[in-house]
PDB file of C-alpha atoms in Angstrom:
ATOM      1  CA  UNK A   1     -42.444   9.984  23.544  1.00 52.00           C
ATOM      2  CA  UNK A   2     -43.729  10.707  20.002  1.00 64.00           C
ATOM      3  CA  UNK A   3     -41.829  13.933  19.139  1.00 74.00           C
ATOM      4  CA  UNK A   4     -44.571  15.814  17.265  1.00 85.00           C
ATOM      5  CA  UNK A   5     -42.844  17.558  14.326  1.00 86.00           C
ATOM      6  CA  UNK A   6     -45.153  20.580  14.648  1.00 87.00           C
ATOM      7  CA  UNK A   7     -43.953  21.112  18.206  1.00 91.00           C
ATOM      8  CA  UNK A   8     -40.361  20.575  17.121  1.00 90.00           C
ATOM      9  CA  UNK A   9     -40.662  23.228  14.381  1.00 90.00           C
ATOM     10  CA  UNK A  10     -42.064  25.670  16.928  1.00 93.00           C
ATOM     11  CA  UNK A  11     -39.183  24.920  19.301  1.00 94.00           C
ATOM     12  CA  UNK A  12     -36.605  25.554  16.544  1.00 92.00           C
ATOM     13  CA  UNK A  13     -38.296  28.852  15.614  1.00 93.00           C
ATOM     14  CA  UNK A  14     -38.306  30.052  19.240  1.00 95.00           C
ATOM     15  CA  UNK A  15     -34.620  29.218  19.700  1.00 94.00           C
ATOM     16  CA  UNK A  16     -33.569  30.735  16.375  1.00 92.00           C
ATOM     17  CA  UNK A  17     -35.546  33.948  16.926  1.00 94.00           C
ATOM     18  CA  UNK A  18     -34.830  34.094  20.674  1.00 94.00           C
ATOM     19  CA  UNK A  19     -38.401  35.278  21.070  1.00 94.00           C
ATOM     20  CA  UNK A  20     -41.823  33.702  21.454  1.00 94.00           C
ATOM     21  CA  UNK A  21     -43.547  36.600  19.697  1.00 94.00           C
ATOM     22  CA  UNK A  22     -41.087  36.628  16.745  1.00 94.00           C
ATOM     23  CA  UNK A  23     -41.464  32.849  16.372  1.00 93.00           C
ATOM     24  CA  UNK A  24     -45.237  33.260  16.360  1.00 93.00           C
ATOM     25  CA  UNK A  25     -45.052  35.824  13.557  1.00 94.00           C
ATOM     26  CA  UNK A  26     -42.689  33.647  11.524  1.00 92.00           C
ATOM     27  CA  UNK A  27     -44.911  30.572  11.873  1.00 92.00           C
ATOM     28  CA  UNK A  28     -48.263  32.339  11.561  1.00 92.00           C
ATOM     29  CA  UNK A  29     -49.358  31.271  15.052  1.00 92.00           C
ATOM     30  CA  UNK A  30     -50.530  33.242  18.051  1.00 92.00           C
ATOM     31  CA  UNK A  31     -48.014  33.769  20.829  1.00 91.00           C
ATOM     32  CA  UNK A  32     -50.259  31.728  23.098  1.00 92.00           C
ATOM     33  CA  UNK A  33     -50.126  28.790  20.672  1.00 91.00           C
ATOM     34  CA  UNK A  34     -46.323  28.960  20.570  1.00 93.00           C
ATOM     35  CA  UNK A  35     -46.175  28.914  24.380  1.00 92.00           C
ATOM     36  CA  UNK A  36     -48.514  25.914  24.439  1.00 92.00           C
ATOM     37  CA  UNK A  37     -46.356  24.068  21.873  1.00 93.00           C
ATOM     38  CA  UNK A  38     -43.199  24.600  23.921  1.00 94.00           C
ATOM     39  CA  UNK A  39     -44.940  23.516  27.103  1.00 92.00           C
ATOM     40  CA  UNK A  40     -46.283  20.389  25.404  1.00 91.00           C
ATOM     41  CA  UNK A  41     -42.845  19.465  24.041  1.00 91.00           C
ATOM     42  CA  UNK A  42     -41.234  19.999  27.444  1.00 92.00           C
ATOM     43  CA  UNK A  43     -43.912  17.836  29.030  1.00 90.00           C
ATOM     44  CA  UNK A  44     -43.348  15.154  26.379  1.00 90.00           C
ATOM     45  CA  UNK A  45     -39.568  15.077  26.962  1.00 91.00           C
ATOM     46  CA  UNK A  46     -39.833  15.560  30.707  1.00 90.00           C
ATOM     47  CA  UNK A  47     -37.395  18.474  30.896  1.00 93.00           C
ATOM     48  CA  UNK A  48     -37.246  22.229  30.460  1.00 93.00           C
ATOM     49  CA  UNK A  49     -36.029  23.161  26.993  1.00 94.00           C
ATOM     50  CA  UNK A  50     -36.359  26.955  26.828  1.00 94.00           C
ATOM     51  CA  UNK A  51     -35.449  29.632  29.329  1.00 93.00           C
ATOM     52  CA  UNK A  52     -38.075  32.372  29.336  1.00 90.00           C
ATOM     53  CA  UNK A  53     -36.144  35.437  30.562  1.00 87.00           C
ATOM     54  CA  UNK A  54     -34.164  35.924  28.398  1.00 92.00           C
ATOM     55  CA  UNK A  55     -35.449  33.452  25.819  1.00 93.00           C
ATOM     56  CA  UNK A  56     -32.848  30.837  24.929  1.00 92.00           C
ATOM     57  CA  UNK A  57     -32.241  27.093  25.016  1.00 93.00           C
ATOM     58  CA  UNK A  58     -31.384  25.250  28.203  1.00 94.00           C
ATOM     59  CA  UNK A  59     -28.612  22.647  28.112  1.00 92.00           C
ATOM     60  CA  UNK A  60     -31.253  20.070  27.171  1.00 93.00           C
ATOM     61  CA  UNK A  61     -32.626  22.465  24.553  1.00 92.00           C
ATOM     62  CA  UNK A  62     -29.194  22.889  22.980  1.00 92.00           C
ATOM     63  CA  UNK A  63     -28.880  19.126  22.735  1.00 91.00           C
ATOM     64  CA  UNK A  64     -32.321  18.884  21.104  1.00 92.00           C
ATOM     65  CA  UNK A  65     -31.338  21.569  18.568  1.00 90.00           C
ATOM     66  CA  UNK A  66     -28.506  19.303  17.388  1.00 87.00           C
ATOM     67  CA  UNK A  67     -31.118  16.694  16.428  1.00 87.00           C
ATOM     68  CA  UNK A  68     -33.962  18.978  15.329  1.00 87.00           C
ATOM     69  CA  UNK A  69     -32.709  20.144  11.926  1.00 80.00           C
ATOM     70  CA  UNK A  70     -31.840  16.665  10.536  1.00 80.00           C
ATOM     71  CA  UNK A  71     -35.078  15.220  11.970  1.00 83.00           C
ATOM     72  CA  UNK A  72     -37.241  17.878  10.335  1.00 81.00           C
ATOM     73  CA  UNK A  73     -35.299  17.666   7.083  1.00 76.00           C
ATOM     74  CA  UNK A  74     -35.780  13.903   7.013  1.00 78.00           C
ATOM     75  CA  UNK A  75     -39.544  14.336   7.486  1.00 78.00           C
ATOM     76  CA  UNK A  76     -39.704  16.893   4.665  1.00 75.00           C
ATOM     77  CA  UNK A  77     -37.575  14.633   2.442  1.00 70.00           C
ATOM     78  CA  UNK A  78     -39.898  11.679   3.045  1.00 74.00           C
ATOM     79  CA  UNK A  79     -42.934  13.806   2.260  1.00 74.00           C
ATOM     80  CA  UNK A  80     -41.364  15.019  -0.991  1.00 69.00           C
ATOM     81  CA  UNK A  81     -40.253  11.507  -1.994  1.00 67.00           C
ATOM     82  CA  UNK A  82     -43.757  10.133  -1.559  1.00 72.00           C
ATOM     83  CA  UNK A  83     -45.264  13.068  -3.464  1.00 68.00           C
ATOM     84  CA  UNK A  84     -43.045  12.327  -6.477  1.00 63.00           C
ATOM     85  CA  UNK A  85     -44.534   8.840  -6.937  1.00 65.00           C
ATOM     86  CA  UNK A  86     -47.049   8.850  -9.749  1.00 57.00           C
ATOM     87  CA  UNK A  87     -46.673  12.560 -10.397  1.00 58.00           C
ATOM     88  CA  UNK A  88     -47.563  13.597 -13.927  1.00 55.00           C
ATOM     89  CA  UNK A  89     -44.835  14.791 -16.283  1.00 54.00           C
ATOM     90  CA  UNK A  90     -44.229  18.399 -15.254  1.00 61.00           C
ATOM     91  CA  UNK A  91     -44.037  21.347 -17.619  1.00 79.00           C
ATOM     92  CA  UNK A  92     -41.692  23.143 -15.208  1.00 85.00           C
ATOM     93  CA  UNK A  93     -38.154  22.253 -14.174  1.00 93.00           C
ATOM     94  CA  UNK A  94     -36.611  23.817 -11.079  1.00 94.00           C
ATOM     95  CA  UNK A  95     -32.828  23.679 -10.890  1.00 96.00           C
ATOM     96  CA  UNK A  96     -31.082  24.743  -7.679  1.00 97.00           C
ATOM     97  CA  UNK A  97     -27.367  25.355  -7.975  1.00 95.00           C
ATOM     98  CA  UNK A  98     -24.426  26.850  -6.191  1.00 93.00           C
ATOM     99  CA  UNK A  99     -23.019  30.002  -7.820  1.00 93.00           C
ATOM    100  CA  UNK A 100     -19.834  28.248  -8.957  1.00 93.00           C
ATOM    101  CA  UNK A 101     -21.646  25.087 -10.082  1.00 94.00           C
ATOM    102  CA  UNK A 102     -23.606  27.004 -12.731  1.00 91.00           C
ATOM    103  CA  UNK A 103     -21.036  26.693 -15.528  1.00 90.00           C
ATOM    104  CA  UNK A 104     -21.327  27.669 -19.232  1.00 91.00           C
ATOM    105  CA  UNK A 105     -21.546  23.960 -20.066  1.00 93.00           C
ATOM    106  CA  UNK A 106     -24.502  23.512 -17.712  1.00 94.00           C
ATOM    107  CA  UNK A 107     -26.226  26.566 -19.177  1.00 95.00           C
ATOM    108  CA  UNK A 108     -25.707  25.178 -22.677  1.00 95.00           C
ATOM    109  CA  UNK A 109     -27.196  21.776 -21.805  1.00 96.00           C
ATOM    110  CA  UNK A 110     -30.162  23.527 -20.221  1.00 95.00           C
ATOM    111  CA  UNK A 111     -30.702  25.659 -23.326  1.00 95.00           C
ATOM    112  CA  UNK A 112     -30.653  22.598 -25.595  1.00 95.00           C
ATOM    113  CA  UNK A 113     -33.149  20.818 -23.318  1.00 95.00           C
ATOM    114  CA  UNK A 114     -35.519  23.790 -23.543  1.00 93.00           C
ATOM    115  CA  UNK A 115     -35.182  23.829 -27.327  1.00 93.00           C
ATOM    116  CA  UNK A 116     -36.047  20.122 -27.472  1.00 93.00           C
ATOM    117  CA  UNK A 117     -38.937  20.395 -24.975  1.00 93.00           C
ATOM    118  CA  UNK A 118     -41.520  22.919 -26.218  1.00 90.00           C
ATOM    119  CA  UNK A 119     -43.488  24.588 -23.436  1.00 90.00           C
ATOM    120  CA  UNK A 120     -40.966  23.740 -20.707  1.00 93.00           C
ATOM    121  CA  UNK A 121     -40.656  26.492 -18.107  1.00 93.00           C
ATOM    122  CA  UNK A 122     -37.331  26.574 -16.266  1.00 94.00           C
ATOM    123  CA  UNK A 123     -36.654  28.100 -12.871  1.00 95.00           C
ATOM    124  CA  UNK A 124     -32.974  28.452 -11.883  1.00 96.00           C
ATOM    125  CA  UNK A 125     -32.275  29.238  -8.226  1.00 95.00           C
ATOM    126  CA  UNK A 126     -28.767  30.182  -7.058  1.00 95.00           C
ATOM    127  CA  UNK A 127     -28.388  29.069  -3.440  1.00 94.00           C
ATOM    128  CA  UNK A 128     -25.733  28.168  -0.904  1.00 90.00           C
ATOM    129  CA  UNK A 129     -24.423  24.599  -0.994  1.00 86.00           C
ATOM    130  CA  UNK A 130     -26.423  23.303   1.971  1.00 84.00           C
ATOM    131  CA  UNK A 131     -29.563  24.990   0.677  1.00 90.00           C
ATOM    132  CA  UNK A 132     -29.156  23.285  -2.720  1.00 93.00           C
ATOM    133  CA  UNK A 133     -29.167  19.826  -1.165  1.00 89.00           C
ATOM    134  CA  UNK A 134     -32.075  20.745   1.085  1.00 88.00           C
ATOM    135  CA  UNK A 135     -34.098  22.019  -1.873  1.00 91.00           C
ATOM    136  CA  UNK A 136     -33.691  18.685  -3.691  1.00 91.00           C
ATOM    137  CA  UNK A 137     -34.470  16.663  -0.571  1.00 87.00           C
ATOM    138  CA  UNK A 138     -37.635  18.595   0.207  1.00 86.00           C
ATOM    139  CA  UNK A 139     -38.915  18.727  -3.372  1.00 86.00           C
ATOM    140  CA  UNK A 140     -38.434  22.491  -3.732  1.00 89.00           C
ATOM    141  CA  UNK A 141     -36.094  21.732  -6.653  1.00 93.00           C
ATOM    142  CA  UNK A 142     -36.130  18.894  -9.178  1.00 92.00           C
ATOM    143  CA  UNK A 143     -32.331  18.817  -9.453  1.00 95.00           C
ATOM    144  CA  UNK A 144     -29.403  20.430  -7.720  1.00 96.00           C
ATOM    145  CA  UNK A 145     -25.835  21.280  -8.671  1.00 96.00           C
ATOM    146  CA  UNK A 146     -23.192  21.389  -5.958  1.00 94.00           C
ATOM    147  CA  UNK A 147     -19.440  21.868  -6.115  1.00 93.00           C
ATOM    148  CA  UNK A 148     -16.374  21.533  -3.941  1.00 91.00           C
ATOM    149  CA  UNK A 149     -12.804  20.310  -3.681  1.00 91.00           C
ATOM    150  CA  UNK A 150     -12.007  16.608  -3.866  1.00 89.00           C
ATOM    151  CA  UNK A 151      -9.258  14.227  -4.839  1.00 89.00           C
ATOM    152  CA  UNK A 152      -9.509  13.336  -8.553  1.00 87.00           C
ATOM    153  CA  UNK A 153     -12.569  11.127  -9.200  1.00 79.00           C
ATOM    154  CA  UNK A 154     -13.612  11.163  -5.521  1.00 85.00           C
ATOM    155  CA  UNK A 155     -17.289  12.008  -4.936  1.00 85.00           C
ATOM    156  CA  UNK A 156     -18.384  15.029  -2.955  1.00 86.00           C
ATOM    157  CA  UNK A 157     -20.053  14.320   0.402  1.00 76.00           C
ATOM    158  CA  UNK A 158     -23.847  14.264   0.091  1.00 71.00           C
ATOM    159  CA  UNK A 159     -26.067  14.909   3.130  1.00 60.00           C
ATOM    160  CA  UNK A 160     -27.381  11.642   4.574  1.00 58.00           C
ATOM    161  CA  UNK A 161     -30.948  12.811   4.885  1.00 51.00           C
ATOM    162  CA  UNK A 162     -32.831  10.819   2.295  1.00 61.00           C
ATOM    163  CA  UNK A 163     -32.738   9.046  -1.070  1.00 71.00           C
ATOM    164  CA  UNK A 164     -30.561  11.305  -3.187  1.00 79.00           C
ATOM    165  CA  UNK A 165     -27.800  10.542  -5.691  1.00 85.00           C
ATOM    166  CA  UNK A 166     -24.817  12.652  -6.742  1.00 89.00           C
ATOM    167  CA  UNK A 167     -23.261  12.189 -10.200  1.00 92.00           C
ATOM    168  CA  UNK A 168     -20.156  13.882 -11.609  1.00 93.00           C
ATOM    169  CA  UNK A 169     -20.726  16.677 -14.102  1.00 95.00           C
ATOM    170  CA  UNK A 170     -17.245  18.180 -14.421  1.00 92.00           C
ATOM    171  CA  UNK A 171     -13.779  18.353 -12.879  1.00 93.00           C
ATOM    172  CA  UNK A 172     -11.120  20.991 -13.414  1.00 93.00           C
ATOM    173  CA  UNK A 173      -7.966  22.225 -11.662  1.00 94.00           C
ATOM    174  CA  UNK A 174      -8.340  24.021  -8.356  1.00 94.00           C
ATOM    175  CA  UNK A 175      -6.696  27.424  -7.990  1.00 95.00           C
ATOM    176  CA  UNK A 176      -5.916  29.941  -5.278  1.00 96.00           C
ATOM    177  CA  UNK A 177      -7.306  33.381  -6.029  1.00 97.00           C
ATOM    178  CA  UNK A 178      -4.816  36.167  -5.202  1.00 96.00           C
ATOM    179  CA  UNK A 179      -4.785  39.937  -5.741  1.00 97.00           C
ATOM    180  CA  UNK A 180      -2.960  40.776  -8.974  1.00 95.00           C
ATOM    181  CA  UNK A 181      -0.187  42.519  -7.020  1.00 93.00           C
ATOM    182  CA  UNK A 182       0.362  39.716  -4.491  1.00 95.00           C
ATOM    183  CA  UNK A 183       4.007  38.578  -4.049  1.00 95.00           C
ATOM    184  CA  UNK A 184       3.037  35.045  -5.130  1.00 95.00           C
ATOM    185  CA  UNK A 185       1.033  36.128  -8.179  1.00 94.00           C
ATOM    186  CA  UNK A 186       3.930  35.331 -10.547  1.00 94.00           C
ATOM    187  CA  UNK A 187       4.196  31.666  -9.469  1.00 95.00           C
ATOM    188  CA  UNK A 188       3.287  28.892 -11.884  1.00 94.00           C
ATOM    189  CA  UNK A 189       1.764  26.798  -9.091  1.00 96.00           C
ATOM    190  CA  UNK A 190       1.373  26.794  -5.316  1.00 96.00           C
ATOM    191  CA  UNK A 191       1.276  24.184  -2.579  1.00 95.00           C
ATOM    192  CA  UNK A 192      -1.720  24.366  -0.290  1.00 94.00           C
ATOM    193  CA  UNK A 193       0.374  23.538   2.800  1.00 92.00           C
ATOM    194  CA  UNK A 194       2.449  26.699   2.297  1.00 94.00           C
ATOM    195  CA  UNK A 195      -0.651  28.898   2.516  1.00 96.00           C
ATOM    196  CA  UNK A 196      -2.048  27.645   5.830  1.00 95.00           C
ATOM    197  CA  UNK A 197      -1.072  30.846   7.671  1.00 95.00           C
ATOM    198  CA  UNK A 198      -2.131  33.270   4.937  1.00 95.00           C
ATOM    199  CA  UNK A 199      -5.147  35.543   5.251  1.00 95.00           C
ATOM    200  CA  UNK A 200      -8.215  33.755   3.856  1.00 97.00           C
ATOM    201  CA  UNK A 201     -11.777  34.773   3.109  1.00 97.00           C
ATOM    202  CA  UNK A 202     -14.335  32.381   4.562  1.00 96.00           C
ATOM    203  CA  UNK A 203     -16.970  32.171   1.805  1.00 95.00           C
ATOM    204  CA  UNK A 204     -18.610  28.763   2.381  1.00 91.00           C
ATOM    205  CA  UNK A 205     -21.360  29.232  -0.227  1.00 92.00           C
ATOM    206  CA  UNK A 206     -19.069  30.520  -2.983  1.00 94.00           C
ATOM    207  CA  UNK A 207     -15.438  29.429  -2.616  1.00 95.00           C
ATOM    208  CA  UNK A 208     -14.136  26.053  -1.455  1.00 93.00           C
ATOM    209  CA  UNK A 209     -14.776  25.957   2.284  1.00 91.00           C
ATOM    210  CA  UNK A 210     -11.880  26.536   4.644  1.00 94.00           C
ATOM    211  CA  UNK A 211     -12.840  23.313   6.413  1.00 90.00           C
ATOM    212  CA  UNK A 212     -12.155  21.378   3.224  1.00 88.00           C
ATOM    213  CA  UNK A 213      -8.778  23.103   2.870  1.00 92.00           C
ATOM    214  CA  UNK A 214      -7.849  22.258   6.474  1.00 92.00           C
ATOM    215  CA  UNK A 215      -8.760  18.620   5.911  1.00 88.00           C
ATOM    216  CA  UNK A 216      -6.840  18.444   2.632  1.00 88.00           C
ATOM    217  CA  UNK A 217      -3.700  19.995   4.136  1.00 89.00           C
ATOM    218  CA  UNK A 218      -4.110  18.154   7.460  1.00 89.00           C
ATOM    219  CA  UNK A 219      -3.611  21.328   9.466  1.00 91.00           C
ATOM    220  CA  UNK A 220      -5.616  23.610  11.736  1.00 91.00           C
ATOM    221  CA  UNK A 221      -4.602  26.654   9.679  1.00 92.00           C
ATOM    222  CA  UNK A 222      -6.656  28.493   7.051  1.00 95.00           C
ATOM    223  CA  UNK A 223      -8.261  30.759   9.629  1.00 93.00           C
ATOM    224  CA  UNK A 224     -10.644  33.377   8.205  1.00 94.00           C
ATOM    225  CA  UNK A 225      -9.480  36.967   7.933  1.00 94.00           C
ATOM    226  CA  UNK A 226     -12.903  38.027   6.651  1.00 96.00           C
ATOM    227  CA  UNK A 227     -16.261  36.245   6.366  1.00 96.00           C
ATOM    228  CA  UNK A 228     -18.333  36.546   3.195  1.00 96.00           C
ATOM    229  CA  UNK A 229     -21.885  35.225   3.413  1.00 91.00           C
ATOM    230  CA  UNK A 230     -23.004  35.896  -0.144  1.00 88.00           C
ATOM    231  CA  UNK A 231     -23.324  33.839  -3.321  1.00 92.00           C
ATOM    232  CA  UNK A 232     -22.010  36.539  -5.696  1.00 94.00           C
ATOM    233  CA  UNK A 233     -18.728  35.290  -7.143  1.00 94.00           C
ATOM    234  CA  UNK A 234     -17.915  38.719  -8.572  1.00 95.00           C
ATOM    235  CA  UNK A 235     -18.317  40.237  -5.094  1.00 96.00           C
ATOM    236  CA  UNK A 236     -15.892  37.667  -3.711  1.00 97.00           C
ATOM    237  CA  UNK A 237     -13.414  38.570  -6.454  1.00 97.00           C
ATOM    238  CA  UNK A 238     -13.691  42.263  -5.532  1.00 97.00           C
ATOM    239  CA  UNK A 239     -12.793  41.431  -1.920  1.00 97.00           C
ATOM    240  CA  UNK A 240      -9.807  39.323  -2.984  1.00 97.00           C
ATOM    241  CA  UNK A 241      -8.602  42.021  -5.394  1.00 97.00           C
ATOM    242  CA  UNK A 242      -8.753  44.580  -2.565  1.00 97.00           C
ATOM    243  CA  UNK A 243      -6.473  42.445  -0.402  1.00 96.00           C
ATOM    244  CA  UNK A 244      -8.979  41.138   2.158  1.00 97.00           C
ATOM    245  CA  UNK A 245      -7.794  37.553   1.791  1.00 97.00           C
ATOM    246  CA  UNK A 246      -7.379  34.550  -0.490  1.00 97.00           C
ATOM    247  CA  UNK A 247      -9.991  32.120  -1.801  1.00 97.00           C
ATOM    248  CA  UNK A 248      -9.962  28.748  -3.573  1.00 96.00           C
ATOM    249  CA  UNK A 249     -11.958  28.514  -6.807  1.00 96.00           C
ATOM    250  CA  UNK A 250     -11.920  26.546 -10.077  1.00 95.00           C
ATOM    251  CA  UNK A 251      -9.077  27.735 -12.302  1.00 93.00           C
ATOM    252  CA  UNK A 252     -11.302  28.816 -15.211  1.00 92.00           C
ATOM    253  CA  UNK A 253     -13.410  31.052 -12.983  1.00 89.00           C
ATOM    254  CA  UNK A 254     -10.417  32.493 -11.148  1.00 85.00           C
ATOM    255  CA  UNK A 255      -9.010  33.660 -14.480  1.00 82.00           C
ATOM    256  CA  UNK A 256     -12.193  35.626 -15.231  1.00 89.00           C
ATOM    257  CA  UNK A 257     -12.330  37.863 -12.130  1.00 94.00           C
ATOM    258  CA  UNK A 258     -10.799  41.329 -12.624  1.00 94.00           C
ATOM    259  CA  UNK A 259      -7.939  42.451 -10.420  1.00 96.00           C
ATOM    260  CA  UNK A 260      -7.069  38.898  -9.396  1.00 97.00           C
ATOM    261  CA  UNK A 261      -4.806  36.059 -10.444  1.00 96.00           C
ATOM    262  CA  UNK A 262      -5.623  32.358 -10.166  1.00 96.00           C
ATOM    263  CA  UNK A 263      -2.628  30.131  -9.399  1.00 96.00           C
ATOM    264  CA  UNK A 264      -3.056  26.397  -9.833  1.00 95.00           C
ATOM    265  CA  UNK A 265      -2.570  24.179  -6.764  1.00 94.00           C
ATOM    266  CA  UNK A 266       0.122  21.541  -7.258  1.00 92.00           C
ATOM    267  CA  UNK A 267      -0.193  19.708  -3.929  1.00 90.00           C
ATOM    268  CA  UNK A 268      -2.087  17.976  -2.545  1.00 91.00           C
ATOM    269  CA  UNK A 269      -3.828  16.600  -5.617  1.00 89.00           C
ATOM    270  CA  UNK A 270      -7.189  18.320  -5.595  1.00 90.00           C
ATOM    271  CA  UNK A 271      -9.700  19.187  -8.281  1.00 93.00           C
ATOM    272  CA  UNK A 272     -12.777  21.342  -8.330  1.00 94.00           C
ATOM    273  CA  UNK A 273     -15.712  18.966  -8.840  1.00 93.00           C
ATOM    274  CA  UNK A 274     -19.308  19.687  -9.858  1.00 95.00           C
ATOM    275  CA  UNK A 275     -22.046  17.122  -9.224  1.00 95.00           C
ATOM    276  CA  UNK A 276     -25.731  16.970 -10.036  1.00 95.00           C
ATOM    277  CA  UNK A 277     -28.006  15.828  -7.216  1.00 94.00           C
ATOM    278  CA  UNK A 278     -31.258  14.086  -8.029  1.00 90.00           C
ATOM    279  CA  UNK A 279     -33.938  12.306  -5.995  1.00 86.00           C
ATOM    280  CA  UNK A 280     -34.526   8.590  -6.266  1.00 80.00           C
ATOM    281  CA  UNK A 281     -37.297   8.963  -8.841  1.00 79.00           C
ATOM    282  CA  UNK A 282     -36.768  12.201 -10.798  1.00 85.00           C
ATOM    283  CA  UNK A 283     -39.371  13.363 -13.289  1.00 86.00           C
ATOM    284  CA  UNK A 284     -38.723  12.503 -16.933  1.00 88.00           C
ATOM    285  CA  UNK A 285     -37.560  15.987 -17.903  1.00 92.00           C
ATOM    286  CA  UNK A 286     -35.214  16.115 -14.902  1.00 92.00           C
ATOM    287  CA  UNK A 287     -33.808  12.711 -15.825  1.00 92.00           C
ATOM    288  CA  UNK A 288     -33.237  13.969 -19.353  1.00 94.00           C
ATOM    289  CA  UNK A 289     -31.185  16.895 -18.063  1.00 96.00           C
ATOM    290  CA  UNK A 290     -29.176  14.576 -15.810  1.00 95.00           C
ATOM    291  CA  UNK A 291     -28.303  12.501 -18.882  1.00 95.00           C
ATOM    292  CA  UNK A 292     -27.172  15.565 -20.790  1.00 96.00           C
ATOM    293  CA  UNK A 293     -25.086  16.892 -17.886  1.00 96.00           C
ATOM    294  CA  UNK A 294     -23.344  13.576 -17.258  1.00 94.00           C
ATOM    295  CA  UNK A 295     -23.156  12.250 -20.825  1.00 87.00           C
TER     296      UNK A 295
END
C-alpha cells in the first residue's frame, strides 16, 4: 500500500462535494478520471470507500477521511519546507493573520519594516485560525499570527503538522462581550464558571472558541445559541449588541465595539494571547518582522 496523494486528494474532493462531477470540476479532471482515481484507491486499500448512489463515504471511507487532511497537509508542509531552502531574499512578504490577532501594534511594526525595506511588497491575508496555520505550513504565507485564550505565559497549541514555531507577541486581559443593556453589564468582573449556561455565539475564527471556554471552566456548558462563521469582528459585535449571545474577546477590542460592554474575566486566570508562527527557516525579511513583533 503506497497511498498515492493524488488519489487521496480526489477521494477527499468527492466526499466533500458528495459528487463525482463536482469533484471533477473542482480538481480540473474529467469525471472519468475521478472515477478511476477512486477505483484505484479502493483497490489499493482493498475496501470500498465511496457509496455511489447517493455519493458518500462508507464506514471505511469515513475512517480514511479522519487521516486524509493531516496526511495531505503534512505532504504540502514538507514540499514548502524544502522549497524554502536556498530561496533568494524575497521582495514580497505575505502575512496571514486571524482578525483579532491583527493589532495596532502589529500594524505599526509592519509599517516600520516597510519603511526600512525599500521595495518590499506586503500582502496581508485575514483568515480563520486553522487557515492561518495551514498557510504557513504550506508556504502560502511567510508568517502567521494566531490568537486564543491561555493561562498567563502558556503557549497556544500549534498544529503538529510540520516544522513550525510559535512565539508570543502580546498578552492582555480576556473579557466577555455583552450587550450594553445586559443585566451583568455593570459588573466590574465576571467569573467564567457563572456563564456556562448563558447564550453564547460560536465564532471559532473570531472570538475565543467555545471549546477553549469549556476546557478552562471544566464544564460541558457554553453551548452555542448562534453560529457565526465569519472573520469580521465588527459583525460579531453587531450580533452581540442585538442580544444573540455572548462572546469572549481581548478587553481592548471589546471596549471598541459599539452597543456592547466588555467585562474582564476574574476566574479562572486566562489571558488573550497573540503568537507569531514561522517556519523552521523563514526568509530574512520574515525573520526581521518576527524580531520586531517579539522584541
